[in-house]
mmCIF file with all atom_site columns, C-alpha atoms in Angstrom:
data_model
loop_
_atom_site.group_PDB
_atom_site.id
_atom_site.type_symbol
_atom_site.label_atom_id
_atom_site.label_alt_id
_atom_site.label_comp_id
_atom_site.label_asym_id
_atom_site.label_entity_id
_atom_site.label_seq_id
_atom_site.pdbx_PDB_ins_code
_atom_site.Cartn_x
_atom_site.Cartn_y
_atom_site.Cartn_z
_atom_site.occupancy
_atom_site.B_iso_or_equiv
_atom_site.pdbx_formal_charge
_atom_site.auth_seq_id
_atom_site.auth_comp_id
_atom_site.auth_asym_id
_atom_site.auth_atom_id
_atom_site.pdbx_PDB_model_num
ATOM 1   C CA . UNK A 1 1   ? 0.000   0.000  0.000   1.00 0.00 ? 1   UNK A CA 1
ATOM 2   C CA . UNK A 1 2   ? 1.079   3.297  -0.697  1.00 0.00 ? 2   UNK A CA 1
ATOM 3   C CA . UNK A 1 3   ? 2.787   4.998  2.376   1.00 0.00 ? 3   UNK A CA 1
ATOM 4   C CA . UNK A 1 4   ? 1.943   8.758  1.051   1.00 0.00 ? 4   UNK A CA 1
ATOM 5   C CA . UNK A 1 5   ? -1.648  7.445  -0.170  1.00 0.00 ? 5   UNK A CA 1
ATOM 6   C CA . UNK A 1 6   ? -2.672  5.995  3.166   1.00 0.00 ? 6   UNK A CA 1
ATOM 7   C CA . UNK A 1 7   ? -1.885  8.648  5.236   1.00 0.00 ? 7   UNK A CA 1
ATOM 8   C CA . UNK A 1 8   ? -5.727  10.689 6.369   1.00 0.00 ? 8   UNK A CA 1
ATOM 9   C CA . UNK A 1 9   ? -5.349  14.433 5.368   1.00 0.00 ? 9   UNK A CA 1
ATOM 10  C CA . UNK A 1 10  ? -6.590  16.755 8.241   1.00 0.00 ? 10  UNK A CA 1
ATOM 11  C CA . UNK A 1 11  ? -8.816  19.422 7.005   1.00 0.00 ? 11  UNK A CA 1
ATOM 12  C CA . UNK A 1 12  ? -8.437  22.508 9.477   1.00 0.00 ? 12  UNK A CA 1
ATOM 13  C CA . UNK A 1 13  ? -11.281 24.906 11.039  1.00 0.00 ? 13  UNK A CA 1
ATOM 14  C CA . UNK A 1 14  ? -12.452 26.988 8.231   1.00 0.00 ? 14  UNK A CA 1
ATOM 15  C CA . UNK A 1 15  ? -11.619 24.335 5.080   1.00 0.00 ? 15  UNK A CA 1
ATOM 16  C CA . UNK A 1 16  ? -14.875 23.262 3.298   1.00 0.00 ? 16  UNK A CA 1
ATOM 17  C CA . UNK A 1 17  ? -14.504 20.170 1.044   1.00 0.00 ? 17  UNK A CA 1
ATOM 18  C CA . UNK A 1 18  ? -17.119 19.322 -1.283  1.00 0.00 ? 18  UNK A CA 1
ATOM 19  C CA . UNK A 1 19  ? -16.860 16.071 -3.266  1.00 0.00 ? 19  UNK A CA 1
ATOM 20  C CA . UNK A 1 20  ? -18.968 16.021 -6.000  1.00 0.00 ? 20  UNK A CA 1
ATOM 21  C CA . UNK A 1 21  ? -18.516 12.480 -8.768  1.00 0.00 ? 21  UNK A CA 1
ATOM 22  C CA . UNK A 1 22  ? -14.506 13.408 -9.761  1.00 0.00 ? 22  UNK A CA 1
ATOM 23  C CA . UNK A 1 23  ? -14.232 16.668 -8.862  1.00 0.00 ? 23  UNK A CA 1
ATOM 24  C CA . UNK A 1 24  ? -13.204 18.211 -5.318  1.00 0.00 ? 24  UNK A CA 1
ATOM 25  C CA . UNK A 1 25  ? -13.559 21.577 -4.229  1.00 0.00 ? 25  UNK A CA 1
ATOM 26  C CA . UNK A 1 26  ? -11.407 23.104 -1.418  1.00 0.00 ? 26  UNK A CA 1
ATOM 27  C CA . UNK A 1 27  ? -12.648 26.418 0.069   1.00 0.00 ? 27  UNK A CA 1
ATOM 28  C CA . UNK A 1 28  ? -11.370 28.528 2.787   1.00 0.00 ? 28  UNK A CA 1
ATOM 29  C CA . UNK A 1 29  ? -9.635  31.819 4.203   1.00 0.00 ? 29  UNK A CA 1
ATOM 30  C CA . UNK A 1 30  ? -7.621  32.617 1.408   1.00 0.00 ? 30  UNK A CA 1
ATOM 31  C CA . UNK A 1 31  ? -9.524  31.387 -1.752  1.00 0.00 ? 31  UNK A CA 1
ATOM 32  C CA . UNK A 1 32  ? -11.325 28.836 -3.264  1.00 0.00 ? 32  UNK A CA 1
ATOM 33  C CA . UNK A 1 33  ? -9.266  25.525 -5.643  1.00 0.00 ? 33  UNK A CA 1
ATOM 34  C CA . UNK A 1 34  ? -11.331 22.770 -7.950  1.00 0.00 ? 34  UNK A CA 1
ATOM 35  C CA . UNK A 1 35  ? -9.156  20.056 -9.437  1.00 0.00 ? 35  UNK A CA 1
ATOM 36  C CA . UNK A 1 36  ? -10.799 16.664 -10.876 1.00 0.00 ? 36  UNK A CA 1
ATOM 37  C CA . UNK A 1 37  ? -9.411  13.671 -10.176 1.00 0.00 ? 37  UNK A CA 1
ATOM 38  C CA . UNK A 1 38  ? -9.348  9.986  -11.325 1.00 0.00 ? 38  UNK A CA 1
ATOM 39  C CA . UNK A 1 39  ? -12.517 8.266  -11.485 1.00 0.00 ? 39  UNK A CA 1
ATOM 40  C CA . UNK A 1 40  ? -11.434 5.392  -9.619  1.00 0.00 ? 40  UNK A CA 1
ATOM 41  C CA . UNK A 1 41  ? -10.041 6.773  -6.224  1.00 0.00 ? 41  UNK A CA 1
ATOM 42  C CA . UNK A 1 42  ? -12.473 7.060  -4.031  1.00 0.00 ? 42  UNK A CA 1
ATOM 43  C CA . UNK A 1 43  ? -12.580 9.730  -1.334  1.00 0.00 ? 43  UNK A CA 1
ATOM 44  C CA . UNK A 1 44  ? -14.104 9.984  1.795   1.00 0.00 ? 44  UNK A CA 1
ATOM 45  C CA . UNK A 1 45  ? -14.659 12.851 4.004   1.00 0.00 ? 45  UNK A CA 1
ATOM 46  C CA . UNK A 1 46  ? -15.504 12.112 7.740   1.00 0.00 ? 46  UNK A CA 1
ATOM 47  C CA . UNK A 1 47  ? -14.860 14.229 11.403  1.00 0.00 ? 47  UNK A CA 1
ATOM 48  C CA . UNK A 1 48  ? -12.889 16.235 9.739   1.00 0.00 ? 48  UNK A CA 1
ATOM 49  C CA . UNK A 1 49  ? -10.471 13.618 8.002   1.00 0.00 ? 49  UNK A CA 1
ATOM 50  C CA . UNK A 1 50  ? -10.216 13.450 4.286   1.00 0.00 ? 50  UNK A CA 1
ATOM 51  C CA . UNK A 1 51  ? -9.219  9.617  3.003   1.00 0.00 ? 51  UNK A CA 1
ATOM 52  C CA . UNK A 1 52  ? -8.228  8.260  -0.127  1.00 0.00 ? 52  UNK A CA 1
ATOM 53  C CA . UNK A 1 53  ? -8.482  4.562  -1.125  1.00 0.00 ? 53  UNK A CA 1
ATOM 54  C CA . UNK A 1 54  ? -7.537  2.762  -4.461  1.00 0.00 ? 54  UNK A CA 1
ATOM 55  C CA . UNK A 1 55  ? -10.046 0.216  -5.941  1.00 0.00 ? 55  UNK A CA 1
ATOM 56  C CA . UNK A 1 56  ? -7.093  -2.509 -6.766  1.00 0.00 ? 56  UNK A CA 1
ATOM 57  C CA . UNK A 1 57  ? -3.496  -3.191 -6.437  1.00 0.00 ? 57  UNK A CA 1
ATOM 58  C CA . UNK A 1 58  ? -3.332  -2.768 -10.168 1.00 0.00 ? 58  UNK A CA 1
ATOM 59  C CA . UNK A 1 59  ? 0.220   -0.495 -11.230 1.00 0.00 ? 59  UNK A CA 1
ATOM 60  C CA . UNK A 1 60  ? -1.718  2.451  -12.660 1.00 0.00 ? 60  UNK A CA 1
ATOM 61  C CA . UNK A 1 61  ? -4.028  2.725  -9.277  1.00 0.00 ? 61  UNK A CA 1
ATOM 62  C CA . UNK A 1 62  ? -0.999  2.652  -7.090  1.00 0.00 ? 62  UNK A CA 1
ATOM 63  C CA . UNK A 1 63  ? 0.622   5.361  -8.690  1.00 0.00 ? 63  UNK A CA 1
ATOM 64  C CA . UNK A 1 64  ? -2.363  7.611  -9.032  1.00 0.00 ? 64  UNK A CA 1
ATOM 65  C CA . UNK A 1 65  ? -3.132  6.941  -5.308  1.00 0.00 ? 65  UNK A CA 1
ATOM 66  C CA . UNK A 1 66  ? -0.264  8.581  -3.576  1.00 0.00 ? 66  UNK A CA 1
ATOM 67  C CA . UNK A 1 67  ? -0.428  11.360 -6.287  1.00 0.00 ? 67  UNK A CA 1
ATOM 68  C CA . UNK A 1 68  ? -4.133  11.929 -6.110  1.00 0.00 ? 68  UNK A CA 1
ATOM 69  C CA . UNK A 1 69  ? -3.631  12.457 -2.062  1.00 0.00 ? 69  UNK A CA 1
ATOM 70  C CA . UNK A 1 70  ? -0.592  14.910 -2.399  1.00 0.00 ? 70  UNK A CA 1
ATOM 71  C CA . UNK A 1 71  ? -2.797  16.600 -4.575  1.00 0.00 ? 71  UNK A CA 1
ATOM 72  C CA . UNK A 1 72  ? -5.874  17.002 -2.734  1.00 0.00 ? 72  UNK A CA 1
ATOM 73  C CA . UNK A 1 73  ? -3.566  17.576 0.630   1.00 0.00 ? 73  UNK A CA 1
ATOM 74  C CA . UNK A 1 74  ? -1.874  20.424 -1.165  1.00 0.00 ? 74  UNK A CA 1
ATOM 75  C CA . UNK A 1 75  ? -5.525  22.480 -2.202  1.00 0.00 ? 75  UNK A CA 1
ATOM 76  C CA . UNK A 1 76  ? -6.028  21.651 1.818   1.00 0.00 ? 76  UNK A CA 1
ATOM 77  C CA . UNK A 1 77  ? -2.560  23.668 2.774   1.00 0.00 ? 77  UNK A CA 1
ATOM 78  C CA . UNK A 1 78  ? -3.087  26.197 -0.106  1.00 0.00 ? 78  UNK A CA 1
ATOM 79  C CA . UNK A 1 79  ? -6.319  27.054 0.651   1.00 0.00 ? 79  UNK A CA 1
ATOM 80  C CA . UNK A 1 80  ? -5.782  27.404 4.840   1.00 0.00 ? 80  UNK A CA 1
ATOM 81  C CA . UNK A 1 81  ? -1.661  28.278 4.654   1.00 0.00 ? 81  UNK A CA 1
ATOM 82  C CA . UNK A 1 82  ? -0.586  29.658 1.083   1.00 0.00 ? 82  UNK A CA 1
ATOM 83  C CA . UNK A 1 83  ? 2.519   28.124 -0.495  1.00 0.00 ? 83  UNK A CA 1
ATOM 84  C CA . UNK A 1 84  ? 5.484   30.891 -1.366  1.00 0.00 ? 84  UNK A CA 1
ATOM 85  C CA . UNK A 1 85  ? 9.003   30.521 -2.667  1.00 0.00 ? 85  UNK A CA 1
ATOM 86  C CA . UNK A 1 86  ? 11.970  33.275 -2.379  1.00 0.00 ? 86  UNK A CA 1
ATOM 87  C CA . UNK A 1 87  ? 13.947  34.102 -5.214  1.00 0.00 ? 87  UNK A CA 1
ATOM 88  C CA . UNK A 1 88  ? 17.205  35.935 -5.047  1.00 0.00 ? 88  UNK A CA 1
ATOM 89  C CA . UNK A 1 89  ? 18.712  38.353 -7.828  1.00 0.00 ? 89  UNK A CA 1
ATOM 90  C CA . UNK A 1 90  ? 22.828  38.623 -8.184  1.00 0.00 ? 90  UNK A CA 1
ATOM 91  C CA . UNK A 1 91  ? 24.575  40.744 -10.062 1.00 0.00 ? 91  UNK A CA 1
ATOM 92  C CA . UNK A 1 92  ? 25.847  44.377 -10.569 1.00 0.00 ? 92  UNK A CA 1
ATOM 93  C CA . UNK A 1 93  ? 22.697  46.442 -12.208 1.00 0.00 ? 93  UNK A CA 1
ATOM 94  C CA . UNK A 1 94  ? 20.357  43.351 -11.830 1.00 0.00 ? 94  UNK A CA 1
ATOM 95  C CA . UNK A 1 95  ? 17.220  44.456 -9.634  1.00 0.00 ? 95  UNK A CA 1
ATOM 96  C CA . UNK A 1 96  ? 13.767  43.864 -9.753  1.00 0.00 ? 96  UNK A CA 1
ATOM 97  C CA . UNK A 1 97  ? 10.744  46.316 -9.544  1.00 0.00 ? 97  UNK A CA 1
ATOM 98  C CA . UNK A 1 98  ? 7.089   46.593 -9.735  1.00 0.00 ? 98  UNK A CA 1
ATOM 99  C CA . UNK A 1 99  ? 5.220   48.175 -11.487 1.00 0.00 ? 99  UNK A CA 1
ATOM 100 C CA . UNK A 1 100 ? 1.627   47.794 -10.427 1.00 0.00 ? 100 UNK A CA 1
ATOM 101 C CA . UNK A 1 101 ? 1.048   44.370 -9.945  1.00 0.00 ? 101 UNK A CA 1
ATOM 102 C CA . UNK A 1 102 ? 3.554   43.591 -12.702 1.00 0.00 ? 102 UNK A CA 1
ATOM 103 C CA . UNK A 1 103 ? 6.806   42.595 -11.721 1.00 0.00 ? 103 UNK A CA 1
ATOM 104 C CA . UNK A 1 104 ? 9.636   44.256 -13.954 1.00 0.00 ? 104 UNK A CA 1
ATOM 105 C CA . UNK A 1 105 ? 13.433  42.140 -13.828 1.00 0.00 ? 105 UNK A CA 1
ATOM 106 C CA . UNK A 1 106 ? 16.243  44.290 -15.025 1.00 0.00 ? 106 UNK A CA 1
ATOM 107 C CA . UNK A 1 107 ? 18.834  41.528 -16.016 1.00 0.00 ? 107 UNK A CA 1
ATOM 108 C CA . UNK A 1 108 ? 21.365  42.549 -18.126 1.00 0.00 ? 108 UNK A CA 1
ATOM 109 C CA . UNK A 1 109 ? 19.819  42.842 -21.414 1.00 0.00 ? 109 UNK A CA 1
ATOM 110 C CA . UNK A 1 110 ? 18.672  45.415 -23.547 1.00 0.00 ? 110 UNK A CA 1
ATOM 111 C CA . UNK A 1 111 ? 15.151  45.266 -22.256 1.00 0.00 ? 111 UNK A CA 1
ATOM 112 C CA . UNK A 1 112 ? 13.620  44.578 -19.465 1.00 0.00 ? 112 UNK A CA 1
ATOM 113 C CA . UNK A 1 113 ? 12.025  41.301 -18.562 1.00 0.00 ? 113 UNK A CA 1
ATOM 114 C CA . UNK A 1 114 ? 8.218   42.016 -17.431 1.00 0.00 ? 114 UNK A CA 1
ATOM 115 C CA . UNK A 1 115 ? 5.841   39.056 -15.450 1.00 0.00 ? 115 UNK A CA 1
ATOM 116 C CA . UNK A 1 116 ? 1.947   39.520 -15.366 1.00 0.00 ? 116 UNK A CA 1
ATOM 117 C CA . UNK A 1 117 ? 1.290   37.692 -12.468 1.00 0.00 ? 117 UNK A CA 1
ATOM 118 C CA . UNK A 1 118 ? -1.215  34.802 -13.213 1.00 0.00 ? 118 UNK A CA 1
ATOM 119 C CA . UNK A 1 119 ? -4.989  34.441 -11.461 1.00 0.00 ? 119 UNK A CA 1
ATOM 120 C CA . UNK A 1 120 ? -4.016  33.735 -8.083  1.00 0.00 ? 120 UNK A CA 1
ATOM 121 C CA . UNK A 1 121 ? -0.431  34.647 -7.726  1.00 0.00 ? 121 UNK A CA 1
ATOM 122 C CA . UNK A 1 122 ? 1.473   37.863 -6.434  1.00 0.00 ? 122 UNK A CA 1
ATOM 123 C CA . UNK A 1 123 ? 4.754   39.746 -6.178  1.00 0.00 ? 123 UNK A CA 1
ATOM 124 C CA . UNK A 1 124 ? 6.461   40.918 -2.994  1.00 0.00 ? 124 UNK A CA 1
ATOM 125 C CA . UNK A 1 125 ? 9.683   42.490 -3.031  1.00 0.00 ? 125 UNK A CA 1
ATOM 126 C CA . UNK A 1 126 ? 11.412  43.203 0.179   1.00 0.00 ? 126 UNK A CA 1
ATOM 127 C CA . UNK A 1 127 ? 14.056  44.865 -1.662  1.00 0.00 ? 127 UNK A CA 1
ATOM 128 C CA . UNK A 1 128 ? 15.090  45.203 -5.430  1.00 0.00 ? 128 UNK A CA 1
ATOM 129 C CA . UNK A 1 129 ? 17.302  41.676 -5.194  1.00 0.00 ? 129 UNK A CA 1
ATOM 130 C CA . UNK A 1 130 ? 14.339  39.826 -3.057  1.00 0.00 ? 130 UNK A CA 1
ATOM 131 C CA . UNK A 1 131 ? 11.050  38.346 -5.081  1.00 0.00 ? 131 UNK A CA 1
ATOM 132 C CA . UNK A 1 132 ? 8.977   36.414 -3.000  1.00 0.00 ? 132 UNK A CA 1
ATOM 133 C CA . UNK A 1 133 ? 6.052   34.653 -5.248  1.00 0.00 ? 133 UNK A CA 1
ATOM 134 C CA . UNK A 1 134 ? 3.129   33.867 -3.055  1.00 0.00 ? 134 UNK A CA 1
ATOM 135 C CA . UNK A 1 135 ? -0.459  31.997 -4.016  1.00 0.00 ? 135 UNK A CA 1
ATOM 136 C CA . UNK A 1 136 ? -3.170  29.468 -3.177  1.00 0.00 ? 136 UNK A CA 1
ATOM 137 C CA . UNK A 1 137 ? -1.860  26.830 -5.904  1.00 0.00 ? 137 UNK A CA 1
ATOM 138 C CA . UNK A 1 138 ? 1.500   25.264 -4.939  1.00 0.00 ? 138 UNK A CA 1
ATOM 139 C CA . UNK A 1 139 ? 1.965   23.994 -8.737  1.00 0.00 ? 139 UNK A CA 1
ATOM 140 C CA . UNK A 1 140 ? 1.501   27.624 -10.333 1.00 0.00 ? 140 UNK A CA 1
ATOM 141 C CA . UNK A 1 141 ? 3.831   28.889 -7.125  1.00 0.00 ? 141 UNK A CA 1
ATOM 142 C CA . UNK A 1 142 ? 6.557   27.188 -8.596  1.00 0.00 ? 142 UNK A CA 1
ATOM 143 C CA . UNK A 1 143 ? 5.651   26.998 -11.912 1.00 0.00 ? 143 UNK A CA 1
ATOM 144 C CA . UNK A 1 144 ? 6.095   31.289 -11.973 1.00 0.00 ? 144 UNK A CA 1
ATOM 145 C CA . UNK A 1 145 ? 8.987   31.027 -9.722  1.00 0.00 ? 145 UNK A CA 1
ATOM 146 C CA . UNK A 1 146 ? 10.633  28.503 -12.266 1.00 0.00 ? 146 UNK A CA 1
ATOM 147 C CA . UNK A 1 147 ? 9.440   31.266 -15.202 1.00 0.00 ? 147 UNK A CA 1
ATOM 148 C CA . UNK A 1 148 ? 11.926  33.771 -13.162 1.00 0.00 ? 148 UNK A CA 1
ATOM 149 C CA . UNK A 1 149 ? 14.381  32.250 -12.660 1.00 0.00 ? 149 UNK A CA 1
ATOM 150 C CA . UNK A 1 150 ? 14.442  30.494 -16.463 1.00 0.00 ? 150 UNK A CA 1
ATOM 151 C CA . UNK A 1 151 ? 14.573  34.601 -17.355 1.00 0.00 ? 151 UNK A CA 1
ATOM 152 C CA . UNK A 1 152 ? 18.600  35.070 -16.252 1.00 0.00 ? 152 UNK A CA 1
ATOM 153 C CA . UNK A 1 153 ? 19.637  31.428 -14.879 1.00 0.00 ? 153 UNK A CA 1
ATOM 154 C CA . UNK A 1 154 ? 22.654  31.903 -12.124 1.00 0.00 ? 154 UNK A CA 1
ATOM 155 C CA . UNK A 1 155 ? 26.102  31.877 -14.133 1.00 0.00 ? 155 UNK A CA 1
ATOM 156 C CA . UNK A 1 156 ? 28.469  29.288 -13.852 1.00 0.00 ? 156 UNK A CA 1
ATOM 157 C CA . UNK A 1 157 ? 31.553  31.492 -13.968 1.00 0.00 ? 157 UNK A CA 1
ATOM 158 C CA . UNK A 1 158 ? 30.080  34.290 -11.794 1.00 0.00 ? 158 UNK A CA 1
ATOM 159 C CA . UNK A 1 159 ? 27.238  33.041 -10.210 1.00 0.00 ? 159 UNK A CA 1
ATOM 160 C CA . UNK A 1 160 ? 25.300  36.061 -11.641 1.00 0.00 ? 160 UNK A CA 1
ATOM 161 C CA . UNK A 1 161 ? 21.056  35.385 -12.223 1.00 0.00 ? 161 UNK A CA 1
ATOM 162 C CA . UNK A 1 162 ? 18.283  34.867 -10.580 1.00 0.00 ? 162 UNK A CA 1
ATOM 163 C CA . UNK A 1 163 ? 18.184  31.609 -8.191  1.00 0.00 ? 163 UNK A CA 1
ATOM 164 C CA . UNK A 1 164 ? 16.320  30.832 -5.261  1.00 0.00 ? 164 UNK A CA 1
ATOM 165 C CA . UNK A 1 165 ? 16.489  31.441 -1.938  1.00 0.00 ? 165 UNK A CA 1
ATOM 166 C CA . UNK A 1 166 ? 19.699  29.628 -0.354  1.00 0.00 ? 166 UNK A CA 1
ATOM 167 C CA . UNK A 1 167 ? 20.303  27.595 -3.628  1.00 0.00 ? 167 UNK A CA 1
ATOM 168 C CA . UNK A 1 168 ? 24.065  27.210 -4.062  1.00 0.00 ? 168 UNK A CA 1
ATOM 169 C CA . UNK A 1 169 ? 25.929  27.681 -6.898  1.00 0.00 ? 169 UNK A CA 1
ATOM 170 C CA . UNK A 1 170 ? 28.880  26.199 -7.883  1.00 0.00 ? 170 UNK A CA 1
ATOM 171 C CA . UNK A 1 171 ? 31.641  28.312 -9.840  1.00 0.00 ? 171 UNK A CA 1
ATOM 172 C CA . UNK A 1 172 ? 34.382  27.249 -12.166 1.00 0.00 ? 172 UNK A CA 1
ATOM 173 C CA . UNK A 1 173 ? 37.571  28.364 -12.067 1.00 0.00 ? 173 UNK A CA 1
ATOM 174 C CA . UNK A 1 174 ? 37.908  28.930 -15.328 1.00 0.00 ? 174 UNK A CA 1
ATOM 175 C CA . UNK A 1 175 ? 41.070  29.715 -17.367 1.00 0.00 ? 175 UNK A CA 1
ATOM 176 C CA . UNK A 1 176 ? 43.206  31.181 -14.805 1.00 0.00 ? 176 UNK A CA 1
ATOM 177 C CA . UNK A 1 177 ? 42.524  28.753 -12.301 1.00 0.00 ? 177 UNK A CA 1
ATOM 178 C CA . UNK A 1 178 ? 43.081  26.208 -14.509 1.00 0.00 ? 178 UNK A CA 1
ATOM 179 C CA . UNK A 1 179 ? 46.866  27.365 -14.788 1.00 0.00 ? 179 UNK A CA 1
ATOM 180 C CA . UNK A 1 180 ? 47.085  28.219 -11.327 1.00 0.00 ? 180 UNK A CA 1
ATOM 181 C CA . UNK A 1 181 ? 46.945  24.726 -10.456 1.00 0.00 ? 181 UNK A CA 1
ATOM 182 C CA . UNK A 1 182 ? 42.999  23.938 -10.577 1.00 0.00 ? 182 UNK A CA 1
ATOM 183 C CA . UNK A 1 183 ? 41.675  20.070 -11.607 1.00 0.00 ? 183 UNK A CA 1
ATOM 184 C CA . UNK A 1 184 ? 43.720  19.308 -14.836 1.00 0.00 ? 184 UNK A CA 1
#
């Protein structure tokens, strides 16, 4: 049985789940998510505790059983908690700004680099190297964060882009480190 698909997902004090033939709804504080599922989990909803349960042992029901649950446990957090991922910007000149809700990247180029933030998702900046991408829907979180950061990806040589928060880059040395007595 799957370990991830077994576990009961605890809906919290404000969550509303309604389960109607393959398609759940998740409603609370901060917004409302619909996503259908397979046909063949089945999902019950009692004191609270949301459960998921395959109909067989069969390959393609195991593997849509954990994944339907991470799913469904995700529009639970999203919905009650909010998902959010920091992005950091490094480099002489590079800075971010915003311009309504649009967030503007200067980056190096000729032009700048402007994201409309999709239904759902937002910009912070707590300075012009910071973006923090915040939203209901963990998969668009990252999906726009991923967008970013695809925009100016961190350099090898100088570790200039945009990464995320904490994300480690790892430099060559390069030409002159190469003679200097680097990995021959």
């Amino acid at each position: 049985m799957s370990r991830i698909g077994r576990m009961p997902i605890t809906v919290p004090q404000g969550v509303l789940v309604e389960i109607k033939e393959n398609v759940i709804k998740v409603k609370g504080p901060k917004g409302e998510l619909a996503r259908k599922i397979n046909p063949d989990m089945q999902l019950k909803l009692e004191d609270g505790v949301l459960s998921v349960s395959r109909p067989s042992d069969a390959r393609e029901h195991r593997a849509q059983h954990g994944l339907t649950r991470a799913l469904i446990a995700n529009m639970v957090e999203g919905v009650s908690r909010g998902f959010e991922k920091n992005l950091e910007i490094v480099g002489v000149g590079y800075r971010a700004e915003k311009a309504g809700e649009k967030l503007v990247l200067k980056l190096g180029y000729s032009h700048t680099v402007d994201f409309d933030p999709e239904p759902g998702i937002s910009f912070d900046l707590e300075n012009p190297n910071k973006i923090k991408v915040s939203g209901i829907d963990k998969e668009m979180v990252g999906k726009v964060a991923a967008d970013i950061k695809k925009s100016r990806p961190p350099d090898a040589y100088k570790g200039k882009g945009v990464r995320y928060a904490g994300e480690k880059v790892r430099i060559k040395p390069g030409k002159a480190g190469k003679a200097v007595g680097g990995k021959k």
